[in-house]
PDB file of C-alpha atoms in Angstrom:
ATOM      1  CA  MET R  20      -2.896  21.199  18.131  1.00 69.00           C
ATOM      2  CA  LEU R  21      -4.424  21.730  14.818  1.00 68.00           C
ATOM      3  CA  ASN R  22      -7.545  20.992  15.357  1.00 67.00           C
ATOM      4  CA  ALA R  23      -7.921  22.902  18.821  1.00 68.00           C
ATOM      5  CA  PHE R  24      -6.410  26.507  17.007  1.00 68.00           C
ATOM      6  CA  TRP R  25      -9.310  25.685  13.951  1.00 69.00           C
ATOM      7  CA  TRP R  26     -12.215  24.925  16.926  1.00 68.00           C
ATOM      8  CA  CYS R  27     -11.012  26.506  19.542  1.00 68.00           C
ATOM      9  CA  GLY R  28     -13.301  29.244  20.994  1.00 58.00           C
ATOM     10  CA  GLY R  29     -10.567  31.164  23.491  1.00 59.00           C
ATOM     11  CA  SER R  30      -8.299  30.349  25.898  1.00 61.00           C
ATOM     12  CA  ASN R  31     -11.018  28.861  28.404  1.00 60.00           C
ATOM     13  CA  ASN R  32     -13.241  27.097  25.999  1.00 60.00           C
ATOM     14  CA  LYS R  33     -12.390  24.248  24.009  1.00 63.00           C
ATOM     15  CA  GLY R  34     -15.376  25.007  21.290  1.00 63.00           C
ATOM     16  CA  ILE R  35     -16.876  22.286  19.104  1.00 63.00           C
ATOM     17  CA  ARG R  36     -15.522  19.985  16.414  1.00 64.00           C
ATOM     18  CA  TRP R  37     -17.612  20.470  13.175  1.00 64.00           C
ATOM     19  CA  MET R  38     -15.447  17.986  11.311  1.00 69.00           C
ATOM     20  CA  ALA R  39     -13.100  15.128  12.409  1.00 71.00           C
ATOM     21  CA  TRP R  40      -9.599  16.316  11.344  1.00 68.00           C
ATOM     22  CA  ASP R  41      -8.504  13.515   8.773  1.00 71.00           C
ATOM     23  CA  ARG R  42     -12.317  14.814   6.781  1.00 73.00           C
ATOM     24  CA  LEU R  43     -10.190  18.253   7.213  1.00 71.00           C
ATOM     25  CA  THR R  44      -7.591  16.874   5.575  1.00 74.00           C
ATOM     26  CA  ASN R  45      -9.083  15.890   2.088  1.00 72.00           C
ATOM     27  CA  SER R  46      -8.705  17.694  -0.937  1.00 70.00           C
ATOM     28  CA  LYS R  47     -11.057  20.683  -1.572  1.00 70.00           C
ATOM     29  CA  LYS R  48     -12.464  19.051  -5.028  1.00 73.00           C
ATOM     30  CA  GLU R  49     -13.991  16.730  -2.223  1.00 71.00           C
ATOM     31  CA  GLY R  50     -15.468  19.352  -0.628  1.00 67.00           C
ATOM     32  CA  SER R  51     -13.175  19.859   2.476  1.00 67.00           C
ATOM     33  CA  LEU R  52     -10.828  22.313   3.324  1.00 67.00           C
ATOM     34  CA  GLY R  53      -7.219  20.620   1.958  1.00 69.00           C
ATOM     35  CA  PHE R  54      -5.439  20.943   5.115  1.00 75.00           C
ATOM     36  CA  ARG R  55      -2.447  19.349   4.875  1.00 78.00           C
ATOM     37  CA  ASP R  56      -2.049  15.392   6.608  1.00 80.00           C
ATOM     38  CA  PHE R  57       1.122  15.892   8.589  1.00 83.00           C
ATOM     39  CA  ARG R  58       1.395  11.747   9.074  1.00 86.00           C
ATOM     40  CA  ALA R  59       0.853  11.765   5.479  1.00 88.00           C
ATOM     41  CA  PHE R  60       3.508  14.787   4.543  1.00 90.00           C
ATOM     42  CA  ASN R  61       5.879  13.107   6.948  1.00 92.00           C
ATOM     43  CA  MET R  62       6.032   9.231   4.947  1.00 94.00           C
ATOM     44  CA  ALA R  63       6.219  11.349   1.591  1.00 94.00           C
ATOM     45  CA  MET R  64       9.294  13.611   3.300  1.00 95.00           C
ATOM     46  CA  VAL R  65      11.040  10.042   4.585  1.00 95.00           C
ATOM     47  CA  ALA R  66       9.792   8.441   1.108  1.00 95.00           C
ATOM     48  CA  LYS R  67      12.514  10.666  -0.903  1.00 94.00           C
ATOM     49  CA  GLN R  68      15.378   9.659   1.270  1.00 92.00           C
ATOM     50  CA  GLY R  69      14.284   5.824   0.508  1.00 92.00           C
ATOM     51  CA  TRP R  70      13.873   7.224  -3.194  1.00 93.00           C
ATOM     52  CA  PHE R  71      17.995   8.323  -2.505  1.00 91.00           C
ATOM     53  CA  ILE R  72      18.603   5.004  -1.295  1.00 89.00           C
ATOM     54  CA  MET R  73      17.480   2.991  -4.338  1.00 88.00           C
ATOM     55  CA  ASN R  74      19.324   5.457  -6.629  1.00 87.00           C
ATOM     56  CA  HIS R  75      22.400   6.282  -5.423  1.00 85.00           C
ATOM     57  CA  PRO R  76      23.327   2.606  -4.047  1.00 76.00           C
ATOM     58  CA  LEU R  77      27.698   4.009  -3.476  1.00 81.00           C
ATOM     59  CA  VAL R  78      25.799   6.660  -0.922  1.00 75.00           C
ATOM     60  CA  SER R  79      23.587   3.903   0.773  1.00 81.00           C
ATOM     61  CA  ILE R  80      26.422   1.910   1.254  1.00 87.00           C
ATOM     62  CA  PHE R  81      25.797   1.628   4.905  1.00 85.00           C
ATOM     63  CA  PHE R  82      22.195   0.257   4.753  1.00 87.00           C
ATOM     64  CA  LYS R  83      22.549  -2.153   2.675  1.00 88.00           C
ATOM     65  CA  ALA R  84      25.399  -3.470   4.668  1.00 89.00           C
ATOM     66  CA  ARG R  85      23.563  -3.122   8.192  1.00 89.00           C
ATOM     67  CA  TYR R  86      19.843  -3.995   6.638  1.00 90.00           C
ATOM     68  CA  PHE R  87      19.642  -5.759   3.712  1.00 89.00           C
ATOM     69  CA  PRO R  88      23.479  -7.233   2.180  1.00 89.00           C
ATOM     70  CA  LYS R  89      21.469  -9.903   0.056  1.00 86.00           C
ATOM     71  CA  THR R  90      18.104  -8.478  -0.756  1.00 85.00           C
ATOM     72  CA  SER R  91      16.877  -5.603  -2.349  1.00 85.00           C
ATOM     73  CA  PHE R  92      15.670  -2.397  -0.703  1.00 89.00           C
ATOM     74  CA  PHE R  93      12.049  -3.728  -1.147  1.00 88.00           C
ATOM     75  CA  GLU R  94      12.236  -7.345   0.263  1.00 87.00           C
ATOM     76  CA  ALA R  95      14.374  -5.542   3.193  1.00 89.00           C
ATOM     77  CA  ASN R  96      13.263  -6.596   6.877  1.00 90.00           C
ATOM     78  CA  LEU R  97      13.227  -4.133   9.954  1.00 90.00           C
ATOM     79  CA  GLY R  98      16.049  -6.431  11.353  1.00 85.00           C
ATOM     80  CA  TYR R  99      17.132  -6.295  14.827  1.00 86.00           C
ATOM     81  CA  ASN R 100      17.248  -2.963  17.450  1.00 88.00           C
ATOM     82  CA  PRO R 101      17.035  -1.047  13.849  1.00 90.00           C
ATOM     83  CA  SER R 102      17.909   2.860  14.135  1.00 92.00           C
ATOM     84  CA  PHE R 103      15.312   5.781  13.923  1.00 93.00           C
ATOM     85  CA  VAL R 104      16.464   6.423  11.057  1.00 91.00           C
ATOM     86  CA  TRP R 105      15.988   2.942   9.237  1.00 92.00           C
ATOM     87  CA  ARG R 106      12.581   2.372  10.886  1.00 94.00           C
ATOM     88  CA  SER R 107      11.199   5.448   9.437  1.00 94.00           C
ATOM     89  CA  ILE R 108      12.730   4.484   6.134  1.00 93.00           C
ATOM     90  CA  TRP R 109      11.269   1.456   6.171  1.00 93.00           C
ATOM     91  CA  LYS R 110       7.944   2.431   6.740  1.00 93.00           C
ATOM     92  CA  ALA R 111       7.949   4.952   4.208  1.00 92.00           C
ATOM     93  CA  ARG R 112       9.077   2.160   2.021  1.00 90.00           C
ATOM     94  CA  GLU R 113       4.961   1.561   1.194  1.00 90.00           C
ATOM     95  CA  VAL R 114       4.702   5.233  -0.038  1.00 93.00           C
ATOM     96  CA  LEU R 115       7.221   4.213  -3.120  1.00 92.00           C
ATOM     97  CA  MET R 116       5.457   0.782  -3.797  1.00 88.00           C
ATOM     98  CA  LEU R 117       2.190   2.485  -4.241  1.00 89.00           C
ATOM     99  CA  GLY R 118       4.406   5.304  -7.054  1.00 90.00           C
ATOM    100  CA  CYS R 119       7.657   4.009  -8.388  1.00 91.00           C
ATOM    101  CA  ARG R 120       8.203   1.187 -11.186  1.00 91.00           C
ATOM    102  CA  TRP R 121      11.276  -0.515 -13.226  1.00 92.00           C
ATOM    103  CA  SER R 122      11.613   0.415 -16.059  1.00 92.00           C
ATOM    104  CA  VAL R 123      13.228  -2.364 -17.895  1.00 93.00           C
ATOM    105  CA  GLY R 124      16.798  -2.476 -19.063  1.00 92.00           C
ATOM    106  CA  ASP R 125      18.589  -6.015 -18.820  1.00 92.00           C
ATOM    107  CA  GLY R 126      16.369  -7.303 -16.103  1.00 92.00           C
ATOM    108  CA  SER R 127      19.227  -7.930 -13.868  1.00 92.00           C
ATOM    109  CA  GLN R 128      18.118  -5.786 -11.022  1.00 89.00           C
ATOM    110  CA  ILE R 129      14.309  -6.537 -10.938  1.00 92.00           C
ATOM    111  CA  LYS R 130      13.327  -9.133  -8.596  1.00 90.00           C
ATOM    112  CA  ILE R 131      10.222 -10.770 -10.755  1.00 91.00           C
ATOM    113  CA  MET R 132       8.216 -11.367  -6.870  1.00 87.00           C
ATOM    114  CA  HIS R 133       9.322  -8.495  -5.050  1.00 83.00           C
ATOM    115  CA  GLU R 134       9.762  -5.325  -7.304  1.00 88.00           C
ATOM    116  CA  PRO R 135       7.055  -2.980  -8.313  1.00 90.00           C
ATOM    117  CA  TRP R 136       7.606  -3.278 -12.357  1.00 92.00           C
ATOM    118  CA  ILE R 137       4.202  -4.418 -13.825  1.00 91.00           C
ATOM    119  CA  ARG R 138       2.101  -2.178 -15.620  1.00 85.00           C
ATOM    120  CA  GLY R 139      -1.653  -1.079 -14.462  1.00 75.00           C
ATOM    121  CA  ARG R 140      -1.387  -2.301 -11.412  1.00 68.00           C
ATOM    122  CA  ALA R 141      -2.044  -0.409  -7.901  1.00 66.00           C
ATOM    123  CA  VAL R 142       1.264  -2.287  -6.568  1.00 69.00           C
ATOM    124  CA  GLY R 143       2.979  -3.461  -9.549  1.00 79.00           C
ATOM    125  CA  CYS R 144       4.434  -6.455  -8.527  1.00 83.00           C
ATOM    126  CA  VAL R 145       3.305  -9.530  -9.680  1.00 84.00           C
ATOM    127  CA  ASN R 146       0.395 -11.557  -7.428  1.00 79.00           C
ATOM    128  CA  GLY R 147       1.597 -14.784  -5.622  1.00 75.00           C
ATOM    129  CA  PRO R 148       1.513 -17.372  -4.365  1.00 77.00           C
ATOM    130  CA  GLN R 149       3.812 -19.034  -7.616  1.00 81.00           C
ATOM    131  CA  GLN R 150       5.881 -21.687  -8.087  1.00 79.00           C
ATOM    132  CA  GLN R 151       8.788 -21.533  -5.081  1.00 78.00           C
ATOM    133  CA  GLY R 152      11.724 -21.915  -7.729  1.00 81.00           C
ATOM    134  CA  THR R 153      10.044 -18.045  -8.813  1.00 87.00           C
ATOM    135  CA  TYR R 154      10.998 -16.399  -5.880  1.00 86.00           C
ATOM    136  CA  ASN R 155      14.645 -16.275  -6.946  1.00 87.00           C
ATOM    137  CA  LEU R 156      14.258 -15.319 -10.733  1.00 91.00           C
ATOM    138  CA  VAL R 157      15.113 -11.666 -12.154  1.00 93.00           C
ATOM    139  CA  VAL R 158      13.126 -10.506 -14.928  1.00 94.00           C
ATOM    140  CA  LYS R 159      16.299 -11.317 -17.079  1.00 95.00           C
ATOM    141  CA  ASP R 160      15.547 -14.965 -16.774  1.00 95.00           C
ATOM    142  CA  LEU R 161      12.094 -14.361 -18.663  1.00 95.00           C
ATOM    143  CA  LEU R 162      13.634 -13.056 -21.796  1.00 95.00           C
ATOM    144  CA  LEU R 163      15.204 -14.614 -24.517  1.00 94.00           C
ATOM    145  CA  PRO R 164      18.687 -15.097 -24.745  1.00 91.00           C
ATOM    146  CA  ASN R 165      21.071 -12.439 -26.561  1.00 88.00           C
ATOM    147  CA  VAL R 166      17.384 -10.951 -27.484  1.00 90.00           C
ATOM    148  CA  LYS R 167      15.391  -8.418 -25.624  1.00 92.00           C
ATOM    149  CA  GLN R 168      11.346 -10.521 -26.088  1.00 94.00           C
ATOM    150  CA  TRP R 169       9.685 -12.337 -23.451  1.00 96.00           C
ATOM    151  CA  ASN R 170      10.285 -16.013 -23.391  1.00 95.00           C
ATOM    152  CA  MET R 171       6.746 -16.795 -23.563  1.00 95.00           C
ATOM    153  CA  ARG R 172       6.938 -20.575 -23.625  1.00 94.00           C
ATOM    154  CA  LEU R 173       8.421 -19.731 -20.248  1.00 94.00           C
ATOM    155  CA  ILE R 174       6.462 -17.214 -18.785  1.00 93.00           C
ATOM    156  CA  ARG R 175       3.146 -19.308 -19.772  1.00 92.00           C
ATOM    157  CA  GLU R 176       4.721 -22.184 -17.832  1.00 91.00           C
ATOM    158  CA  LEU R 177       5.319 -20.365 -14.621  1.00 91.00           C
ATOM    159  CA  PHE R 178       2.125 -18.035 -13.960  1.00 90.00           C
ATOM    160  CA  ASP R 179      -1.530 -18.435 -14.773  1.00 88.00           C
ATOM    161  CA  CYS R 180      -3.206 -16.614 -17.855  1.00 90.00           C
ATOM    162  CA  VAL R 181      -3.850 -13.525 -16.002  1.00 88.00           C
ATOM    163  CA  GLY R 182       0.056 -13.087 -14.320  1.00 87.00           C
ATOM    164  CA  ALA R 183       0.969 -13.884 -18.034  1.00 90.00           C
ATOM    165  CA  LYS R 184      -0.925 -11.139 -19.916  1.00 91.00           C
ATOM    166  CA  ALA R 185       0.358  -8.693 -17.311  1.00 90.00           C
ATOM    167  CA  ILE R 186       3.927  -9.382 -17.814  1.00 92.00           C
ATOM    168  CA  THR R 187       3.544  -9.270 -21.697  1.00 91.00           C
ATOM    169  CA  TYR R 188       2.279  -6.028 -21.551  1.00 92.00           C
ATOM    170  CA  VAL R 189       5.347  -4.353 -19.918  1.00 93.00           C
ATOM    171  CA  PRO R 190       7.133  -3.125 -22.912  1.00 90.00           C
ATOM    172  CA  LEU R 191      10.493  -3.847 -23.822  1.00 92.00           C
ATOM    173  CA  ILE R 192      11.999  -0.882 -25.185  1.00 89.00           C
ATOM    174  CA  GLU R 193      15.319  -1.819 -27.261  1.00 88.00           C
ATOM    175  CA  ASP R 194      17.019   2.060 -26.105  1.00 87.00           C
ATOM    176  CA  VAL R 195      16.397   0.858 -22.342  1.00 86.00           C
ATOM    177  CA  THR R 196      19.912  -0.683 -21.739  1.00 89.00           C
ATOM    178  CA  VAL R 197      19.378  -0.369 -17.347  1.00 91.00           C
ATOM    179  CA  ASP R 198      17.118  -1.183 -15.366  1.00 92.00           C
ATOM    180  CA  ARG R 199      15.672   2.014 -13.983  1.00 91.00           C
ATOM    181  CA  LEU R 200      13.309   3.247 -11.529  1.00 91.00           C
ATOM    182  CA  VAL R 201      10.969   5.969 -12.389  1.00 93.00           C
ATOM    183  CA  TRP R 202       8.415   7.843 -10.487  1.00 94.00           C
ATOM    184  CA  LYS R 203       5.061   7.050 -12.001  1.00 89.00           C
ATOM    185  CA  ASP R 204       3.208  10.862 -11.195  1.00 88.00           C
ATOM    186  CA  GLU R 205       6.428  13.063 -12.355  1.00 92.00           C
ATOM    187  CA  LYS R 206       7.147  13.704 -16.250  1.00 90.00           C
ATOM    188  CA  ASP R 207      10.715  13.311 -15.352  1.00 92.00           C
ATOM    189  CA  GLY R 208      10.764   9.840 -13.079  1.00 92.00           C
ATOM    190  CA  GLN R 209      12.163  11.497 -10.498  1.00 94.00           C
ATOM    191  CA  TYR R 210      10.211  11.174  -7.110  1.00 95.00           C
ATOM    192  CA  SER R 211       8.796  14.760  -5.448  1.00 94.00           C
ATOM    193  CA  VAL R 212       7.358  15.255  -1.925  1.00 94.00           C
ATOM    194  CA  ARG R 213       4.319  16.638  -3.426  1.00 92.00           C
ATOM    195  CA  SER R 214       3.414  13.722  -5.886  1.00 93.00           C
ATOM    196  CA  GLY R 215       4.463  11.029  -2.632  1.00 93.00           C
ATOM    197  CA  TYR R 216       2.055  13.313  -0.784  1.00 90.00           C
ATOM    198  CA  ARG R 217      -1.082  12.803  -2.984  1.00 87.00           C
ATOM    199  CA  VAL R 218      -0.499   9.283  -3.721  1.00 89.00           C
ATOM    200  CA  TRP R 219      -0.421   8.285  -0.177  1.00 88.00           C
ATOM    201  CA  LYS R 220      -3.541  10.498   0.675  1.00 80.00           C
ATOM    202  CA  LYS R 221      -5.362   8.271  -2.402  1.00 76.00           C
TER     203      LYS R 221
END
């Protein structure tokens, strides 16, 4: 409908589509008109609900009990006979995987292989495949007991050079005591639809 509105020459004239709609939704910096891509915008809007679920566990008890009782939100499967709401939120996880990461506190909430916590990667997860036992570990298991430092011996045993290097680049800040999700594109670390849209359109 939007395409027809811009290119239509009249009520009885379909007009000429001078440019594909997906190109019109590129930014003005790229030489396009910067029209909003409504599919991407919808994904960014729904991703905000996913962000809410991850940051307000008491409010999201229903979804967790129904769809991911034994896993995290990022590991959740679509499930059998999902509701329209859950299907939409589950799909929008892709936006969150691209733009958020964990800030490491005690490391007890962060699954090593399924959560975005590695710095400097488009999707901040540890690359697989890895040793079978690694998939059940949390970041806390890679720390020395009773001290906030990486267990270098264990990390080198479990991961190759590239993976071990990426892990040890993750900062361990003493003041951060609780694992917390942060949105990389906002200074306050909170998700916004605007930045979610931007991340998804890249």
